[in-house]
Amino acid sequence: MTKYQPIMRLVALRITAGLLLILAISAFLFLGLELLPGDFAQNFLGQTATPESVAAIRQELGLDVPAVSRYLGWLQGVATGDFGESWANRKDVNEQLFSRFANTFFLASTAALVAVPLALFLGVVSVHFHNKFPDHAINIVSLAAISMPDFFVGYLLIFFFALVLGVGYGPPIVPEGPLWTLQNLELIALPVMTLVIVVLAHMMRMTKAALLNVMESPYIETAELKGVRPLRVIWKHAAPNTIAPIANVVALNMAYLVVGVVVIEVVFAYPGMGQYFIDAVTIRDMPVVQACGIVFSAVYVILNMLADIISIIANPRLMHPK
Amino acid sequence: MLQTIVPSTVLVLTALFSYQRAGKVYGLLAGSLAALLIASGLFGNPAVPSVAAAMLLFVFCAAGIGLVFRLLLARVLPAKQARIARRVPLTASFGLCVILFVLVLCIFAGYIAPYGEAEIVGDIWEPASRTHLLGTDNLGRDMFSRLVYGARTTVLVAITASVLSFMVGMFLSFLAVVIGGWCDQILSRLNDLMLAIPTLVFALVVLAALPQNIAVLIIVMAIIDQTRVFRLGRAVATDVIVMDFVEAARLRGEKWAWIVFREILPNVLTPLIAEFGLRFAYAILFLSSLSFLGLGIQPPQADWGSMVKDNKDGLIFLVPAALYPGAVIALLAVSVNMVVDWMLNRTASLKGGRG
């Protein structure tokens, strides 16, 4: 067991750092906003604000309490899974947040399940045919895909499928009950396709760069010159060293997916976290904005943390400390 | 069946020919479109071949524009630059041409646009006609005029934001490297914290709390983007500052301003220019996303992202108005990316590696 001790210590360190980072972000999102000019109550009331109504709403929303104690109260709530209540409709944020998070997770994970293997495959193809025509084709198509705004891809697909192919398109309203059904998968086909296109190009280009980096190192050349078969070179010599960078690429792009999902949900009117977040941002419903902000950031940080942990575990050098 | 076989054969032959003559990329695109055409012939949908043909036409037009622009550049520029211009790949030359064209649109927007920015000139979502080149939008404003004015707003905000983010990011990163120690630690950890929040989420949270105007928007975009510039700037500057000539300058007793501007900056300029292009392309996409979500440029000012938002409901009625601004954003971003790609390849081949 002692063999794994240094690794366990590093992993524990990463997890602590990740949790601290999430805490720091929460402070940043809460207290940082206090430092910004502009008053929530004023913004919230908009043009109808009078000094009396502003004071009244400040008291009602609890804004007259000092920011730090409000933050601590909020943090206590979040730690026990209570995100406070929305300013707009005075309902618990939790109520909406959890069901919407499940919907978003369904969408994003389906997209990831399609995009990750596809991106890795295309990355390998592109490296295998480096500077030959499949590589050139993949390169220019992925460059075009990277340059398209997410929402444009979504509308293009809607337009293409509705007009050109005449396939029925409806807003994907996820019904109650279990999410992972064939019928639901059919409903979210277009948003998933959009997300895949958005993420695929990035992931593929990064995979290619990571693989090329390893494939250009001298020991691979040695193996090739020795006459080892190409597949064996990739599988036995290159693969173990590409686990860490590829885990990084995948995690980074899953994190990118988290952000991409916000825009895509708005395009397809999908009842997920992104839509909830944007609705709250438009009416400046700060408790909801902060709750969604911290959840999105936490997912982002956790994914990056996972990548770090995988690369720690994949590095055999750490098993034999000097 | 014959309808598919004949154009498919023509496409395959074109693909082979252009692969040999016009460059591999175009041949491949033609080839993949031919494959699409054949597949659609098998599935029997008559609309797909026309879309494929339109795409092919676009690709070849782009290649043609790139070719003509390259010849023009080689003719106009002085001998030394002309030699470089002659070897610009078609993609990059097309990109340059588009960027120049958009800049001209921005500068002469008032002369080019036939109607005013917020002027209501017709019915809602009129189809394209002689008087309205791209039809009208959801309020009956001229789409083409708004695209031209939108170019000005979008490009201006994106350029200002990326220049600002560059200046701030570069300044802070050089400060961190030159002073080092605690300064480096504080700036780097703060940067890590900001990098740990997804950009769009960060921007939306902050913009929800701030008053909505263009200055605030530019500053928020710049502050979020400078984290990326800081990371790159710090990385390249750390590489340079340990060089002997910097040490020599330090021992000579030069001030830090001299070290930054005369010793470090000239040596990191090439990767920085390429990075600037990338950041600019990213700023356009980011601004469009914000505007699309309703937190960017506010109406009635035209901007490509908000134009998509305004016209998105038309898609249900098969009005393609929302697709034009989206396509223009994509076109400009692709162009910038292609030029950057070429520049990076050029510096890479000069130094023998990406440095």
XYZ file of C-alpha atoms in Angstrom:
677
model
C 0.000 0.000 0.000
C 2.934 2.260 0.674
C 3.617 2.229 -3.036
C 0.492 4.285 -3.661
C 0.955 6.649 -0.744
C 2.600 9.548 -2.598
C -0.090 9.356 -5.235
C -2.843 9.376 -2.656
C -1.256 12.401 -1.043
C -1.075 14.279 -4.343
C -4.661 13.384 -5.169
C -5.836 14.516 -1.742
C -3.942 17.747 -2.252
C -5.624 18.318 -5.609
C -9.065 17.700 -4.153
C -8.445 20.119 -1.295
C -7.164 22.721 -3.720
C -10.246 22.225 -5.887
C -12.620 22.642 -2.960
C -10.765 25.760 -1.811
C -10.991 27.106 -5.346
C -14.753 26.604 -5.384
C -14.965 28.426 -2.057
C -12.857 31.272 -3.434
C -15.082 31.503 -6.508
C -18.180 31.666 -4.335
C -16.652 34.536 -2.366
C -15.652 36.165 -5.632
C -19.128 35.849 -7.114
C -20.790 37.097 -3.961
C -18.489 39.718 -2.473
C -16.963 40.795 -5.768
C -20.383 41.807 -6.998
C -20.850 43.927 -3.873
C -17.795 45.966 -4.807
C -19.150 46.766 -8.231
C -20.899 50.082 -8.681
C -24.663 49.905 -8.902
C -27.222 48.858 -6.368
C -29.130 45.586 -6.660
C -32.346 47.091 -5.353
C -32.019 50.008 -7.758
C -31.305 47.740 -10.688
C -34.040 45.389 -9.651
C -36.688 48.109 -9.563
C -35.367 49.772 -12.704
C -36.926 53.037 -13.751
C -39.791 52.925 -11.269
C -37.401 53.268 -8.320
C -38.083 55.916 -5.701
C -35.866 56.298 -2.601
C -38.633 54.834 -0.414
C -39.293 51.820 -2.601
C -35.564 51.150 -2.898
C -35.206 51.232 0.892
C -38.259 49.027 1.292
C -37.020 46.434 -1.153
C -33.555 46.482 0.373
C -35.069 45.619 3.705
C -37.365 43.021 2.253
C -34.553 41.219 0.432
C -32.284 41.509 3.436
C -29.813 43.780 1.632
C -29.463 46.106 4.609
C -27.446 43.478 6.471
C -23.641 43.811 6.003
C -22.367 41.917 2.970
C -19.987 39.607 4.833
C -22.610 38.272 7.210
C -24.974 37.841 4.283
C -22.291 35.889 2.473
C -21.681 33.647 5.462
C -25.403 32.995 5.812
C -25.630 32.191 2.129
C -22.604 29.905 2.306
C -24.139 28.050 5.236
C -27.291 27.578 3.188
C -25.376 26.347 0.128
C -23.409 23.875 2.248
C -26.684 22.309 3.372
C -28.098 22.404 -0.152
C -30.272 25.481 0.252
C -29.706 28.203 -2.337
C -32.126 30.727 -0.847
C -35.182 32.074 -2.542
C -35.595 33.828 -5.855
C -36.269 37.557 -5.784
C -38.607 37.360 -8.713
C -41.175 34.816 -7.558
C -40.153 34.212 -3.920
C -39.818 30.494 -4.500
C -36.975 28.319 -3.331
C -34.181 28.225 -5.901
C -33.632 24.534 -5.085
C -36.983 23.534 -6.452
C -36.013 24.564 -9.984
C -32.273 24.050 -9.762
C -32.160 20.305 -9.189
C -34.626 19.247 -11.859
C -33.058 21.622 -14.364
C -29.590 20.397 -13.507
C -30.741 16.856 -14.250
C -32.078 17.970 -17.637
C -28.841 19.758 -18.499
C -26.788 16.799 -17.359
C -28.852 14.560 -19.632
C -28.204 16.837 -22.611
C -24.508 17.434 -21.946
C -23.640 13.845 -21.121
C -25.366 12.533 -24.245
C -23.369 15.043 -26.280
C -20.177 13.984 -24.502
C -20.879 10.301 -25.142
C -21.044 11.038 -28.862
C -18.331 13.683 -29.090
C -15.483 12.145 -27.068
C -14.989 8.882 -29.002
C -15.536 10.682 -32.297
C -12.987 13.390 -31.464
C -10.384 10.874 -30.318
C -10.927 8.810 -33.447
C -10.626 11.833 -35.745
C -7.570 13.024 -33.823
C -5.851 9.668 -34.344
C -6.836 9.637 -38.034
C -5.493 13.143 -38.431
C -2.174 12.258 -36.799
C -1.881 9.045 -38.758
C -2.330 10.949 -42.031
C -0.339 13.945 -40.858
C 0.119 16.423 -43.748
C -1.753 14.134 -46.101
C -5.199 14.796 -47.448
C -7.467 13.437 -44.678
C -5.498 15.657 -42.311
C -5.960 18.722 -44.529
C -9.674 18.087 -44.888
C -10.197 17.568 -41.163
C -8.081 20.635 -40.487
C -10.025 23.071 -42.638
C -13.447 21.726 -41.680
C -12.595 21.926 -37.986
C -11.247 25.462 -38.437
C -14.573 26.442 -39.965
C -16.475 24.712 -37.163
C -14.438 26.530 -34.505
C -15.229 29.873 -36.100
C -18.981 29.399 -36.115
C -20.847 30.882 -33.175
C -22.679 28.177 -31.187
C -26.104 29.619 -31.793
C -25.480 29.835 -35.537
C -24.727 26.118 -35.677
C -27.991 25.485 -33.841
C -30.116 27.619 -36.139
C -28.359 26.266 -39.197
C -29.254 22.740 -38.141
C -32.851 23.715 -37.388
C -33.086 25.380 -40.783
C -31.411 22.539 -42.625
C -33.531 19.830 -41.051
C -36.779 21.756 -41.232
C -36.429 23.224 -44.715
C -34.084 21.002 -46.640
C -34.866 17.606 -45.223
C -38.358 18.367 -44.017
C -37.830 16.390 -40.830
C -40.235 17.469 -38.112
C -38.655 19.750 -35.580
C -40.211 20.726 -32.302
C -38.882 22.341 -29.161
C -37.550 19.492 -27.039
C -39.745 19.547 -23.956
C -38.500 16.831 -21.676
C -41.465 15.109 -20.077
C -41.710 14.014 -16.470
C -40.356 10.655 -15.470
C -37.137 8.863 -16.372
C -34.864 10.846 -18.668
C -32.954 8.083 -20.393
C -35.596 6.832 -22.771
C -35.437 6.384 -26.505
C -38.189 8.922 -26.988
C -36.290 11.572 -25.045
C -33.125 10.882 -26.983
C -35.037 11.525 -30.163
C -36.333 14.805 -28.753
C -32.880 16.113 -27.939
C -31.236 14.903 -31.164
C -30.787 18.382 -32.647
C -29.371 20.126 -29.551
C -27.049 17.178 -29.010
C -25.894 17.372 -32.618
C -25.214 21.090 -32.203
C -23.236 20.560 -29.022
C -21.249 17.772 -30.652
C -20.327 20.007 -33.596
C -19.374 22.852 -31.256
C -17.154 20.705 -29.045
C -15.861 18.176 -31.567
C -13.645 20.543 -33.534
C -11.936 21.931 -30.448
C -11.452 18.523 -28.907
C -10.167 16.992 -32.124
C -7.617 19.764 -32.708
C -6.366 19.520 -29.151
C -6.172 15.725 -29.315
C -4.178 16.023 -32.498
C -1.762 18.499 -30.942
C -1.311 16.306 -27.858
C -0.754 13.173 -29.938
C 1.650 14.892 -32.338
C 3.638 16.087 -29.380
C 4.183 12.506 -28.238
C 4.583 11.037 -31.726
C 7.407 13.430 -32.525
C 9.489 12.412 -29.530
C 12.706 10.443 -30.181
C 11.653 7.175 -28.533
C 8.758 6.824 -30.965
C 11.163 7.337 -33.839
C 13.414 4.673 -32.360
C 10.516 2.256 -32.162
C 9.566 3.031 -35.754
C 13.144 2.604 -36.983
C 13.400 -0.645 -35.087
C 10.607 -1.871 -37.359
C 7.811 -2.115 -34.839
C 4.466 -2.216 -36.594
C 2.689 1.214 -36.655
C -0.321 0.033 -34.669
C 1.899 -1.469 -32.014
C 3.878 1.779 -31.813
C 0.694 3.674 -31.165
C -0.747 1.142 -28.749
C 2.325 0.053 -26.763
C 4.678 3.029 -26.954
C 2.646 6.157 -27.511
C -0.667 5.449 -25.771
C 0.558 5.258 -22.143
C 2.126 8.685 -22.469
C -0.888 10.228 -24.136
C -3.348 9.317 -21.381
C -2.541 12.401 -19.332
C -2.720 15.000 -22.122
C -5.827 13.388 -23.579
C -7.555 13.306 -20.198
C -6.735 16.992 -19.997
C -8.173 17.637 -23.444
C -11.367 15.747 -22.671
C -11.880 17.465 -19.314
C -11.183 20.893 -20.781
C -13.722 20.304 -23.492
C -16.305 18.937 -21.111
C -15.805 22.199 -19.249
C -16.289 24.003 -22.563
C -19.470 21.992 -23.012
C -20.762 23.331 -19.704
C -20.585 26.833 -21.130
C -21.774 25.851 -24.588
C -24.865 24.328 -23.079
C -26.032 27.770 -21.882
C -26.329 29.155 -25.396
C -27.669 25.937 -26.921
C -30.435 25.678 -24.334
C -31.566 29.179 -25.228
C -31.545 28.344 -28.942
C -33.637 25.214 -28.463
C -35.733 26.545 -25.544
C -34.576 23.524 -23.552
C -35.705 23.545 -19.895
C -32.244 23.253 -18.360
C -29.890 25.192 -16.119
C -28.643 27.424 -18.926
C -32.091 28.681 -19.760
C -32.808 29.215 -16.051
C -29.552 31.137 -15.701
C -30.216 33.402 -18.677
C -33.792 34.106 -17.590
C -32.494 35.122 -14.156
C -29.743 37.265 -15.659
C -32.218 39.155 -17.851
C -34.441 40.103 -14.916
C -31.447 40.463 -12.561
C -32.672 37.893 -10.113
C -29.382 37.750 -8.224
C -29.919 34.713 -5.926
C -30.676 32.565 -8.954
C -27.798 34.088 -10.917
C -25.389 33.363 -8.082
C -26.700 29.844 -7.535
C -26.355 28.976 -11.230
C -22.987 30.752 -11.416
C -21.579 28.729 -8.557
C -22.979 25.430 -9.883
C -21.540 26.031 -13.361
C -18.188 27.067 -11.920
C -18.127 24.088 -9.556
C -18.736 21.667 -12.438
C -15.997 23.416 -14.400
C -13.514 23.235 -11.521
C -14.361 19.614 -10.723
C -13.820 18.558 -14.338
C -10.437 20.248 -14.410
C -9.595 18.638 -11.087
C -10.496 15.214 -12.492
C -8.129 15.795 -15.402
C -5.331 16.641 -12.988
C -6.021 13.566 -10.906
C -6.056 11.308 -13.950
C -2.739 12.688 -15.114
C -1.295 12.144 -11.630
C -2.478 8.537 -11.615
C -1.284 7.965 -15.183
C 2.229 9.093 -14.339
C 4.198 6.056 -13.154
C 7.150 8.189 -12.110
C 5.151 9.321 -9.088
C 5.013 5.709 -7.835
C 8.736 5.682 -7.254
C 9.603 8.852 -5.381
C 13.294 9.582 -5.037
C -31.244 8.224 -60.600
C -29.699 9.788 -63.707
C -30.169 13.216 -62.129
C -27.763 12.196 -59.383
C -25.267 10.190 -61.389
C -24.434 12.895 -63.925
C -23.714 15.777 -61.464
C -21.949 13.353 -59.125
C -19.598 12.248 -61.880
C -18.937 15.875 -62.790
C -18.263 16.652 -59.119
C -15.897 13.724 -58.704
C -13.972 14.777 -61.814
C -13.850 18.394 -60.581
C -12.613 17.144 -57.244
C -9.822 15.126 -58.833
C -8.868 17.986 -61.112
C -8.825 20.627 -58.381
C -6.953 18.275 -56.065
C -4.209 18.203 -58.675
C -4.330 21.834 -59.733
C -5.937 24.196 -57.243
C -4.700 22.766 -53.965
C -5.583 19.746 -51.923
C -8.071 21.432 -49.639
C -10.407 22.437 -52.428
C -10.214 19.080 -54.088
C -11.114 17.451 -50.822
C -14.038 19.725 -50.170
C -15.338 19.057 -53.650
C -14.804 15.358 -53.065
C -16.711 15.328 -49.799
C -19.538 17.274 -51.376
C -19.626 14.721 -54.187
C -19.897 12.008 -51.554
C -22.747 13.951 -49.934
C -24.443 14.228 -53.299
C -24.143 10.528 -53.992
C -25.444 9.698 -50.529
C -28.374 12.031 -51.005
C -29.062 10.421 -54.356
C -29.313 7.093 -52.558
C -31.688 8.531 -49.999
C -33.570 10.365 -52.710
C -33.966 13.844 -51.332
C -33.868 16.414 -54.133
C -33.024 19.407 -51.883
C -29.637 18.125 -50.740
C -27.872 18.279 -54.133
C -28.753 21.966 -54.525
C -27.375 22.777 -51.067
C -24.236 20.802 -51.870
C -23.881 22.595 -55.187
C -24.273 25.981 -53.469
C -21.587 25.072 -50.946
C -19.275 23.944 -53.713
C -19.876 27.160 -55.604
C -19.051 29.127 -52.454
C -15.820 27.235 -51.885
C -14.660 27.782 -55.449
C -15.651 31.458 -55.362
C -13.625 31.795 -52.158
C -10.645 30.118 -53.785
C -11.010 32.390 -56.814
C -11.182 35.506 -54.646
C -8.125 34.306 -52.757
C -6.246 33.752 -56.015
C -7.159 37.158 -57.472
C -6.371 38.933 -54.223
C -2.990 37.234 -54.033
C -2.129 38.295 -57.577
C -3.280 41.824 -56.766
C -1.151 41.943 -53.625
C 1.897 40.696 -55.510
C 1.344 43.415 -58.109
C 0.669 46.308 -55.711
C 3.156 45.716 -52.918
C 6.863 46.618 -53.134
C 9.226 43.864 -54.225
C 10.157 42.497 -50.798
C 6.605 42.135 -49.500
C 5.437 40.949 -52.901
C 7.725 37.953 -52.634
C 5.983 36.958 -49.392
C 2.569 37.742 -50.860
C 3.152 35.401 -53.789
C 3.479 32.466 -51.414
C 0.459 33.216 -49.236
C -1.840 30.169 -49.239
C -5.241 30.735 -50.832
C -7.038 30.341 -47.502
C -5.037 33.114 -45.868
C -5.313 35.367 -48.887
C -9.085 34.908 -48.919
C -9.099 35.671 -45.178
C -7.105 38.860 -45.674
C -9.464 39.918 -48.447
C -12.536 39.385 -46.229
C -10.963 41.286 -43.335
C -10.110 44.214 -45.619
C -13.621 44.157 -47.047
C -15.198 44.220 -43.575
C -12.927 47.096 -42.551
C -14.053 49.060 -45.610
C -17.666 48.292 -44.660
C -17.039 49.621 -41.142
C -15.395 52.828 -42.259
C -17.827 53.726 -45.027
C -20.950 52.244 -43.410
C -22.873 55.491 -43.801
C -22.206 55.599 -47.558
C -22.700 51.926 -48.300
C -25.911 51.242 -46.383
C -28.921 52.251 -48.483
C -31.164 52.841 -45.447
C -30.750 54.037 -41.870
C -29.810 51.775 -38.974
C -33.163 51.942 -37.140
C -35.274 53.090 -40.068
C -38.424 51.065 -40.699
C -38.715 50.771 -44.457
C -41.098 47.953 -45.187
C -43.207 45.083 -44.024
C -42.019 42.472 -41.515
C -39.683 39.805 -42.949
C -40.057 40.761 -46.580
C -38.203 38.399 -48.906
C -35.101 39.606 -50.709
C -35.845 41.989 -53.562
C -34.297 44.742 -55.709
C -34.970 47.366 -53.039
C -34.035 45.195 -50.069
C -31.060 43.038 -50.971
C -31.497 40.649 -48.049
C -35.117 41.389 -47.245
C -36.326 43.051 -44.054
C -36.107 42.040 -40.411
C -38.634 41.438 -37.624
C -39.557 45.149 -37.432
C -39.376 45.853 -41.157
C -35.875 47.342 -41.141
C -33.558 46.698 -44.083
C -31.409 43.638 -43.323
C -28.518 44.649 -45.574
C -28.219 48.128 -44.048
C -28.331 46.709 -40.556
C -25.651 44.153 -41.436
C -23.407 46.996 -42.612
C -24.010 49.093 -39.492
C -23.737 45.949 -37.398
C -20.287 45.330 -38.866
C -19.191 48.692 -37.500
C -20.505 48.067 -33.993
C -19.343 44.458 -33.767
C -15.859 45.033 -35.142
C -15.312 48.242 -33.177
C -16.355 46.718 -29.847
C -14.401 43.511 -30.512
C -11.246 45.390 -31.537
C -11.412 47.809 -28.611
C -11.974 44.971 -26.167
C -9.146 42.858 -27.530
C -6.695 45.786 -27.693
C -7.583 46.716 -24.126
C -7.297 43.136 -22.921
C -3.964 42.855 -24.664
C -2.568 45.978 -23.096
C -3.765 45.046 -19.609
C -2.720 41.401 -19.911
C 0.697 42.198 -21.345
C 1.353 44.931 -18.813
C 0.414 42.723 -15.865
C 2.294 39.678 -17.147
C 5.492 41.632 -17.822
C 5.128 43.297 -14.448
C 4.807 39.880 -12.833
C 7.880 38.558 -14.624
C 10.120 41.614 -14.297
C 9.370 42.277 -10.635
C 8.874 38.607 -9.759
C 8.526 37.354 -6.201
C 5.374 38.361 -4.313
C 4.049 40.420 -7.215
C 4.239 37.393 -9.492
C 2.582 35.202 -6.869
C -0.356 37.547 -6.240
C -1.030 38.256 -9.914
C -0.693 34.613 -10.946
C -2.984 33.287 -8.198
C -5.604 35.958 -8.960
C -5.351 34.988 -12.604
C -5.799 31.308 -11.740
C -8.921 32.189 -9.794
C -10.383 34.083 -12.727
C -9.434 31.329 -15.172
C -11.320 28.838 -13.000
C -14.660 30.514 -13.730
C -16.095 29.774 -17.181
C -15.871 32.969 -19.259
C -19.487 33.187 -20.356
C -20.790 32.495 -16.844
C -18.412 35.092 -15.438
C -19.486 37.702 -17.980
C -23.190 37.041 -17.470
C -22.983 37.250 -13.674
C -21.027 40.502 -13.807
C -23.152 42.056 -16.552
C -26.298 41.190 -14.608
C -25.038 43.351 -11.750
C -23.763 46.274 -13.839
C -25.602 48.949 -15.810
C -25.892 48.085 -19.499
C -23.830 50.239 -21.806
C -21.087 49.732 -24.348
C -18.231 50.992 -22.167
C -19.099 48.526 -19.395
C -19.410 45.749 -21.957
C -15.986 46.480 -23.444
C -14.325 46.644 -20.044
C -15.914 43.395 -18.849
C -14.895 41.610 -22.062
C -11.370 42.972 -21.786
C -10.944 42.006 -18.137
C -12.156 38.472 -18.757
C -10.016 38.074 -21.850
C -6.854 39.492 -20.326
C -6.505 36.343 -18.179
C -5.659 34.380 -21.340
C -3.245 37.059 -22.522
C -1.636 37.138 -19.090
C -1.027 33.404 -19.167
C 0.622 33.535 -22.591
C 2.528 36.737 -21.847
C 3.894 35.342 -18.619
C 4.938 32.103 -20.300
C 6.819 33.751 -23.173
C 8.324 36.498 -21.008
C 9.669 33.968 -18.488
C 11.411 32.214 -21.357
C 13.027 35.414 -22.565
C 13.966 36.996 -19.267
C 16.476 34.276 -18.402
C 18.395 34.961 -21.632
C 21.874 36.390 -21.405
C 21.084 39.639 -23.194
C 18.429 40.523 -20.612
C 20.907 39.767 -17.865
C 23.411 42.003 -19.647
C 20.890 44.824 -19.840
C 20.141 44.435 -16.164
C 23.823 44.542 -15.261
C 24.171 47.587 -17.502
C 21.721 49.207 -15.110
C 18.803 49.652 -17.478
C 15.395 50.576 -16.049
C 12.578 48.009 -16.237
C 10.823 50.009 -18.970
C 13.857 49.548 -21.211
C 14.006 45.853 -20.373
C 10.335 45.400 -21.205
C 10.181 47.432 -24.405
C 13.642 46.961 -25.885
C 14.691 43.527 -24.674
C 11.612 41.366 -24.077
C 8.941 42.764 -26.392
C 10.837 42.469 -29.718
C 11.574 38.834 -28.960
C 8.019 37.811 -28.181
C 6.247 39.920 -30.806
C 5.480 37.199 -33.371
C 3.593 34.806 -31.086
C 1.834 37.825 -29.614
C 0.580 39.078 -32.972
C -0.796 35.637 -33.785
C -2.362 35.517 -30.349
C -3.927 38.914 -30.965
C -5.619 37.554 -34.070
C -6.982 34.603 -32.111
C -8.205 36.858 -29.312
C -9.908 39.129 -31.843
C -11.715 36.197 -33.452
C -12.701 35.034 -29.997
C -13.895 38.530 -29.044
C -16.207 38.604 -32.069
C -17.708 35.243 -31.124
C -17.961 36.166 -27.458
C -19.612 39.512 -28.159
C -22.056 37.825 -30.515
C -22.950 35.258 -27.869
C -23.518 37.980 -25.276
C -25.639 40.020 -27.676
C -27.532 36.919 -28.671
C -28.329 36.278 -25.014
C -29.529 39.877 -24.660
C -26.668 41.232 -22.537
C -24.409 42.673 -25.208
C -25.195 45.595 -27.458
C -28.619 47.017 -26.660
C -31.296 47.895 -29.249
C -31.870 49.826 -31.444
C -28.162 49.720 -32.277
C -27.482 46.970 -34.801
C -24.961 44.251 -33.993
C -24.609 40.827 -35.572
C -25.361 38.807 -32.441
C -28.492 40.721 -31.509
C -29.679 40.581 -35.117
C -29.730 36.794 -34.830
C -31.697 37.120 -31.605
C -34.201 39.534 -33.176
C -34.871 37.358 -36.192
C -34.679 33.883 -34.702
C -38.453 33.458 -34.550
C -38.593 33.869 -38.318
C -36.893 30.505 -38.790
C -40.089 28.730 -37.785
C -41.736 30.405 -40.785
C -38.705 29.511 -42.894
C -37.486 33.121 -43.068
C -33.689 32.863 -43.215
C -33.082 36.406 -41.881
C -31.441 35.103 -38.684
C -28.913 33.096 -40.685
C -27.301 36.054 -42.531
C -25.732 37.770 -39.519
C -24.697 34.361 -38.149
C -23.041 33.517 -41.446
C -21.226 36.857 -41.512
C -19.885 36.306 -37.983
C -18.672 32.864 -39.012
C -17.116 34.235 -42.206
C -15.159 36.941 -40.396
C -14.043 34.570 -37.640
C -12.956 31.942 -40.185
C -11.018 34.588 -42.098
C -9.167 35.805 -39.020
C -8.413 32.221 -37.997
C -7.081 31.331 -41.444
C -4.755 34.327 -41.478
C -3.535 33.476 -37.965
C -2.989 29.861 -38.986
C -0.813 30.958 -41.872
C 1.169 33.342 -39.661
C 1.774 30.634 -37.070
C 2.891 28.189 -39.761
C 5.210 30.807 -41.202
C 6.931 31.538 -37.910
C 7.049 27.819 -37.136
C 8.829 27.057 -40.392
C 11.222 29.954 -39.851
C 12.328 28.742 -36.469
C 11.974 25.054 -37.153
C 9.419 24.675 -34.402
C 6.613 26.493 -32.712
C 8.443 28.788 -30.358
